[in-house]
Amino acid sequence: MRAELILARGRIRTLGRAGLNPQSHLAIAGGKVLASGGREVMGLRGPRTRVVDLGGSAVLPGFNDAHAHVVYYGLTRFAADLSGVRGVDEILERLQEHSKGLKPGEWQQGMGYRTDELTELRQPHRTELDRVTGDRPAYIDERGGHARVANSAALAAAGISGDTQNPPGGRIGRDMNRLPNGLLLESAMRMVADVQPPPSLKRRIEGIVSAQELLVSRGITSVGAAVNRGFADDLRAYERLACDGGLRVRVNEFLSWELLEAASDLGIRTGFGGPMVRAGPIKVFVDGGAERVAMRGGGGVWRTTREELRDLVARASSAGLQVAAHAIGDAAIEAMCDAVEAAGATHLRHRVEHCTICPPDLQARLASLGMVAVMQPIAARFGRVASSIFFPVRDRKDLAAHRGLMRAGVRVAFSSDLPVIPDPNPWPGIRVAVEDQVNGVSLLASLRAYTAGGAYASFEEDVKGTLEPGMLADLQVYNEDPLEGDGDVAWEELRPRAVLLGGVRVFGSL
Ligand SMILES: [Zn+2]
């Protein structure tokens, strides 16, 4: 077999058996790696082989971002951008400006503020939103994705009044008069989203297109597409785009827990699909975010009770479906371990999403139950600061426990949780995981968690994640070698020059 493309004279790190040792040549044919090595790879050159002289440029496998809210992020382009706002007035100004582009009666959304960045240090009140939205139903989402403020029209559309009870796993904020103030926490967020007209297929597709532009520009060639709720249409949107040849990133699509029955009735098992789009894990929330994580010491919000979780994991497992459980606090992670153990399903690689506070006893259980920890390495940075607010100090060594988990034998996959982290660039997280004073890991381990880790989580470790022969030719090229030099690289600004998916260029130029 002859190569279609040979990348020559580069610094190519396959992250396979050769680890971080660079090789100079890589041959590609049929969308896969044909060979890697030294000059001898040129022997695969045929009359139609394209040879690209890399002139010392660096090559790595494409990143696999195992947990990113692709459609949610994509839809933010249709919402008012509230990132960086410093006060309630600024939120109102941006909503007012954004509303000029909306049709009469169309719902308005705003996304990206954080309460702790507002000078008022509180959420806006619904009546403040009313001042600029009028009768139009509107809500704004905090960047973490666990809190929302709705205006009066949106609350009315959802039938939320002073008499409405808190839903299980959620809370309706109230003011001094016991009336709803607009704040909706955790599962209560859905009360307004459920009555909002769903975004059209066209909009979802446009959202995916804009999200994938950002992802590939950061060297990401595979993504675990996380969902917040029963967006059955997302799978349709990915498939439509893939059929039209417009999908440029491989998608492992999460299915919200509401779809468990439909998926199992259809006979869909985890991994159903092809190399571009596949149906992934069933997504469920165990605890909340921020100060609402479920700790063994008590407190937190249980969005799914232990009993419900056990039932769900058992049903999913018997249908051959992997479960991806949002679990941040140790009590939530423990509940997921209990559920997997009760289901006797160690072969399905059940996932703990975030896995933020994981003490050694749970690390050992995750390992023995064959589970995967899907983590955001950047959390090791802000988590150590935030932990003093949200978590007892004694839990700090258990926070972002990358090293402990890996030593215990747990497979770790890294991810961005876009748009919770507004830029999915993996490099800052890779560095944080290496440089973390408490639970630091090797550079190779960190890179593998952002490449092969995600492939393992989606049962594709034989297909992608390294640049060994036979693997998909998903790769990224850097002008300067990100792994060399004197440490003065600006990780936030590090961008690949070119990205190939199955040997085909999807970003930049070679
Ligand atoms: Zn998420």
PDB file of C-alpha atoms in Angstrom, residues 4-146:
ATOM      1  CA  GLU A   4      -1.629   9.334   0.084  1.00  0.00           C
ATOM      2  CA  LEU A   5       0.068  11.852   2.321  1.00  0.00           C
ATOM      3  CA  ILE A   6       3.444  11.867   4.033  1.00  0.00           C
ATOM      4  CA  LEU A   7       4.282  14.422   6.690  1.00  0.00           C
ATOM      5  CA  ALA A   8       8.070  14.661   6.601  1.00  0.00           C
ATOM      6  CA  ARG A   9      10.797  16.198   8.787  1.00  0.00           C
ATOM      7  CA  GLY A  10       8.546  17.037  11.700  1.00  0.00           C
ATOM      8  CA  ARG A  11       8.485  16.433  15.420  1.00  0.00           C
ATOM      9  CA  ILE A  12       5.696  13.901  15.514  1.00  0.00           C
ATOM     10  CA  ARG A  13       4.535  12.552  18.854  1.00  0.00           C
ATOM     11  CA  THR A  14       2.173   9.643  18.432  1.00  0.00           C
ATOM     12  CA  LEU A  15       1.519   9.388  22.213  1.00  0.00           C
ATOM     13  CA  GLY A  16       1.443   5.646  21.604  1.00  0.00           C
ATOM     14  CA  ARG A  17       4.228   3.224  22.472  1.00  0.00           C
ATOM     15  CA  ALA A  18       6.876   5.852  21.696  1.00  0.00           C
ATOM     16  CA  GLY A  19       5.372   8.130  24.339  1.00  0.00           C
ATOM     17  CA  LEU A  20       6.768  11.630  23.989  1.00  0.00           C
ATOM     18  CA  ASN A  21       9.758  10.636  21.825  1.00  0.00           C
ATOM     19  CA  PRO A  22       9.334  12.511  18.555  1.00  0.00           C
ATOM     20  CA  GLN A  23       9.425  10.753  15.217  1.00  0.00           C
ATOM     21  CA  SER A  24      10.130  12.576  11.989  1.00  0.00           C
ATOM     22  CA  HIS A  25       7.774  11.013   9.433  1.00  0.00           C
ATOM     23  CA  LEU A  26       4.130   9.988   9.294  1.00  0.00           C
ATOM     24  CA  ALA A  27       2.381   8.289   6.368  1.00  0.00           C
ATOM     25  CA  ILE A  28      -1.404   8.435   5.897  1.00  0.00           C
ATOM     26  CA  ALA A  29      -3.693   6.405   3.624  1.00  0.00           C
ATOM     27  CA  GLY A  30      -7.425   5.754   3.647  1.00  0.00           C
ATOM     28  CA  GLY A  31      -7.975   8.239   6.462  1.00  0.00           C
ATOM     29  CA  LYS A  32      -5.674   6.288   8.779  1.00  0.00           C
ATOM     30  CA  VAL A  33      -2.077   6.282   9.879  1.00  0.00           C
ATOM     31  CA  LEU A  34      -0.123   3.908   7.654  1.00  0.00           C
ATOM     32  CA  ALA A  35       3.236   4.234   9.377  1.00  0.00           C
ATOM     33  CA  SER A  36       5.266   6.488  11.606  1.00  0.00           C
ATOM     34  CA  GLY A  37       9.000   6.576  12.111  1.00  0.00           C
ATOM     35  CA  GLY A  38      12.090   8.030  10.479  1.00  0.00           C
ATOM     36  CA  ARG A  39      13.197   8.566   6.885  1.00  0.00           C
ATOM     37  CA  GLU A  40      12.360   4.950   6.005  1.00  0.00           C
ATOM     38  CA  VAL A  41       8.665   6.018   5.943  1.00  0.00           C
ATOM     39  CA  MET A  42       9.480   7.752   2.616  1.00  0.00           C
ATOM     40  CA  GLY A  43       9.621   4.246   1.169  1.00  0.00           C
ATOM     41  CA  LEU A  44       5.805   4.319   1.162  1.00  0.00           C
ATOM     42  CA  ARG A  45       5.847   7.157  -1.329  1.00  0.00           C
ATOM     43  CA  GLY A  46       4.071   6.401  -4.582  1.00  0.00           C
ATOM     44  CA  PRO A  47       3.509   8.413  -7.790  1.00  0.00           C
ATOM     45  CA  ARG A  48       0.441  10.155  -6.328  1.00  0.00           C
ATOM     46  CA  THR A  49       1.693  10.669  -2.786  1.00  0.00           C
ATOM     47  CA  ARG A  50       1.630  14.231  -1.512  1.00  0.00           C
ATOM     48  CA  VAL A  51       4.664  14.969   0.643  1.00  0.00           C
ATOM     49  CA  VAL A  52       4.517  17.906   3.041  1.00  0.00           C
ATOM     50  CA  ASP A  53       7.825  19.060   4.457  1.00  0.00           C
ATOM     51  CA  LEU A  54       7.005  20.079   8.015  1.00  0.00           C
ATOM     52  CA  GLY A  55      10.368  21.780   8.474  1.00  0.00           C
ATOM     53  CA  GLY A  56      10.441  20.926  12.175  1.00  0.00           C
ATOM     54  CA  SER A  57       6.770  21.629  12.933  1.00  0.00           C
ATOM     55  CA  ALA A  58       5.225  19.563  15.709  1.00  0.00           C
ATOM     56  CA  VAL A  59       2.411  17.031  15.306  1.00  0.00           C
ATOM     57  CA  LEU A  60       0.130  15.577  17.978  1.00  0.00           C
ATOM     58  CA  PRO A  61      -3.030  13.474  17.848  1.00  0.00           C
ATOM     59  CA  GLY A  62      -6.186  15.601  17.761  1.00  0.00           C
ATOM     60  CA  PHE A  63      -7.613  16.373  21.181  1.00  0.00           C
ATOM     61  CA  ASN A  64     -10.702  14.576  22.427  1.00  0.00           C
ATOM     62  CA  ASP A  65     -12.806  16.883  24.598  1.00  0.00           C
ATOM     63  CA  ALA A  66     -14.865  14.260  26.409  1.00  0.00           C
ATOM     64  CA  HIS A  67     -17.504  16.622  27.829  1.00  0.00           C
ATOM     65  CA  ALA A  68     -18.526  19.840  26.070  1.00  0.00           C
ATOM     66  CA  HIS A  69     -21.997  21.305  25.603  1.00  0.00           C
ATOM     67  CA  VAL A  70     -21.744  21.725  21.858  1.00  0.00           C
ATOM     68  CA  VAL A  71     -25.328  22.639  20.982  1.00  0.00           C
ATOM     69  CA  TYR A  72     -25.868  24.713  24.122  1.00  0.00           C
ATOM     70  CA  TYR A  73     -22.708  26.642  23.329  1.00  0.00           C
ATOM     71  CA  GLY A  74     -23.750  26.952  19.694  1.00  0.00           C
ATOM     72  CA  LEU A  75     -27.117  28.360  20.660  1.00  0.00           C
ATOM     73  CA  THR A  76     -25.447  31.042  22.780  1.00  0.00           C
ATOM     74  CA  ARG A  77     -24.733  32.903  19.551  1.00  0.00           C
ATOM     75  CA  PHE A  78     -28.474  33.548  19.324  1.00  0.00           C
ATOM     76  CA  ALA A  79     -28.633  34.747  22.921  1.00  0.00           C
ATOM     77  CA  ALA A  80     -27.480  37.983  24.498  1.00  0.00           C
ATOM     78  CA  ASP A  81     -23.818  37.565  25.400  1.00  0.00           C
ATOM     79  CA  LEU A  82     -23.474  38.427  29.087  1.00  0.00           C
ATOM     80  CA  SER A  83     -19.882  37.326  29.537  1.00  0.00           C
ATOM     81  CA  GLY A  84     -17.749  39.847  31.364  1.00  0.00           C
ATOM     82  CA  VAL A  85     -20.636  41.961  32.688  1.00  0.00           C
ATOM     83  CA  ARG A  86     -19.791  43.723  35.944  1.00  0.00           C
ATOM     84  CA  GLY A  87     -23.225  44.735  37.193  1.00  0.00           C
ATOM     85  CA  VAL A  88     -26.987  44.358  36.842  1.00  0.00           C
ATOM     86  CA  ASP A  89     -27.216  47.576  34.788  1.00  0.00           C
ATOM     87  CA  GLU A  90     -24.810  46.121  32.265  1.00  0.00           C
ATOM     88  CA  ILE A  91     -26.927  42.945  32.007  1.00  0.00           C
ATOM     89  CA  LEU A  92     -29.978  45.094  31.285  1.00  0.00           C
ATOM     90  CA  GLU A  93     -28.132  47.163  28.666  1.00  0.00           C
ATOM     91  CA  ARG A  94     -27.008  44.047  26.820  1.00  0.00           C
ATOM     92  CA  LEU A  95     -30.508  42.549  26.921  1.00  0.00           C
ATOM     93  CA  GLN A  96     -31.967  45.770  25.575  1.00  0.00           C
ATOM     94  CA  GLU A  97     -29.467  45.903  22.725  1.00  0.00           C
ATOM     95  CA  HIS A  98     -29.980  42.221  21.890  1.00  0.00           C
ATOM     96  CA  SER A  99     -33.784  42.475  21.876  1.00  0.00           C
ATOM     97  CA  LYS A 100     -33.626  44.743  18.801  1.00  0.00           C
ATOM     98  CA  GLY A 101     -32.923  41.667  16.685  1.00  0.00           C
ATOM     99  CA  LEU A 102     -35.843  39.605  18.027  1.00  0.00           C
ATOM    100  CA  LYS A 103     -39.287  39.063  16.562  1.00  0.00           C
ATOM    101  CA  PRO A 104     -42.338  40.144  18.599  1.00  0.00           C
ATOM    102  CA  GLY A 105     -43.143  37.526  21.248  1.00  0.00           C
ATOM    103  CA  GLU A 106     -39.923  35.579  20.648  1.00  0.00           C
ATOM    104  CA  TRP A 107     -38.301  34.376  23.860  1.00  0.00           C
ATOM    105  CA  GLN A 108     -35.114  36.122  24.873  1.00  0.00           C
ATOM    106  CA  GLN A 109     -32.129  34.439  26.469  1.00  0.00           C
ATOM    107  CA  GLY A 110     -28.933  35.778  27.888  1.00  0.00           C
ATOM    108  CA  MET A 111     -25.934  33.704  28.864  1.00  0.00           C
ATOM    109  CA  GLY A 112     -22.533  33.964  30.461  1.00  0.00           C
ATOM    110  CA  TYR A 113     -22.682  36.211  33.552  1.00  0.00           C
ATOM    111  CA  ARG A 114     -21.484  35.158  36.973  1.00  0.00           C
ATOM    112  CA  THR A 115     -22.946  36.499  40.182  1.00  0.00           C
ATOM    113  CA  ASP A 116     -19.551  36.716  41.876  1.00  0.00           C
ATOM    114  CA  GLU A 117     -18.368  39.021  39.070  1.00  0.00           C
ATOM    115  CA  LEU A 118     -21.237  41.478  39.568  1.00  0.00           C
ATOM    116  CA  THR A 119     -20.605  44.494  41.815  1.00  0.00           C
ATOM    117  CA  GLU A 120     -23.940  43.756  43.541  1.00  0.00           C
ATOM    118  CA  LEU A 121     -22.811  40.173  44.308  1.00  0.00           C
ATOM    119  CA  ARG A 122     -26.401  39.015  43.873  1.00  0.00           C
ATOM    120  CA  GLN A 123     -28.580  37.718  41.061  1.00  0.00           C
ATOM    121  CA  PRO A 124     -30.803  40.317  39.386  1.00  0.00           C
ATOM    122  CA  HIS A 125     -34.466  40.320  40.464  1.00  0.00           C
ATOM    123  CA  ARG A 126     -37.125  39.401  37.898  1.00  0.00           C
ATOM    124  CA  THR A 127     -38.582  42.918  38.113  1.00  0.00           C
ATOM    125  CA  GLU A 128     -35.223  44.338  37.060  1.00  0.00           C
ATOM    126  CA  LEU A 129     -35.284  42.141  33.952  1.00  0.00           C
ATOM    127  CA  ASP A 130     -38.904  43.206  33.334  1.00  0.00           C
ATOM    128  CA  ARG A 131     -37.746  46.799  32.986  1.00  0.00           C
ATOM    129  CA  VAL A 132     -36.072  46.003  29.659  1.00  0.00           C
ATOM    130  CA  THR A 133     -37.905  42.869  28.509  1.00  0.00           C
ATOM    131  CA  GLY A 134     -41.497  44.027  29.113  1.00  0.00           C
ATOM    132  CA  ASP A 135     -43.985  41.245  28.317  1.00  0.00           C
ATOM    133  CA  ARG A 136     -41.505  39.192  26.337  1.00  0.00           C
ATOM    134  CA  PRO A 137     -40.600  35.945  28.170  1.00  0.00           C
ATOM    135  CA  ALA A 138     -36.901  36.037  28.973  1.00  0.00           C
ATOM    136  CA  TYR A 139     -34.292  34.389  31.149  1.00  0.00           C
ATOM    137  CA  ILE A 140     -30.589  34.655  31.740  1.00  0.00           C
ATOM    138  CA  ASP A 141     -28.218  31.804  32.599  1.00  0.00           C
ATOM    139  CA  GLU A 142     -25.235  31.929  34.873  1.00  0.00           C
ATOM    140  CA  ARG A 143     -22.028  30.651  33.282  1.00  0.00           C
ATOM    141  CA  GLY A 144     -21.810  27.513  35.438  1.00  0.00           C
ATOM    142  CA  GLY A 145     -25.112  26.292  33.978  1.00  0.00           C
ATOM    143  CA  HIS A 146     -26.782  25.641  37.344  1.00  0.00           C
TER     144      HIS A 146
END
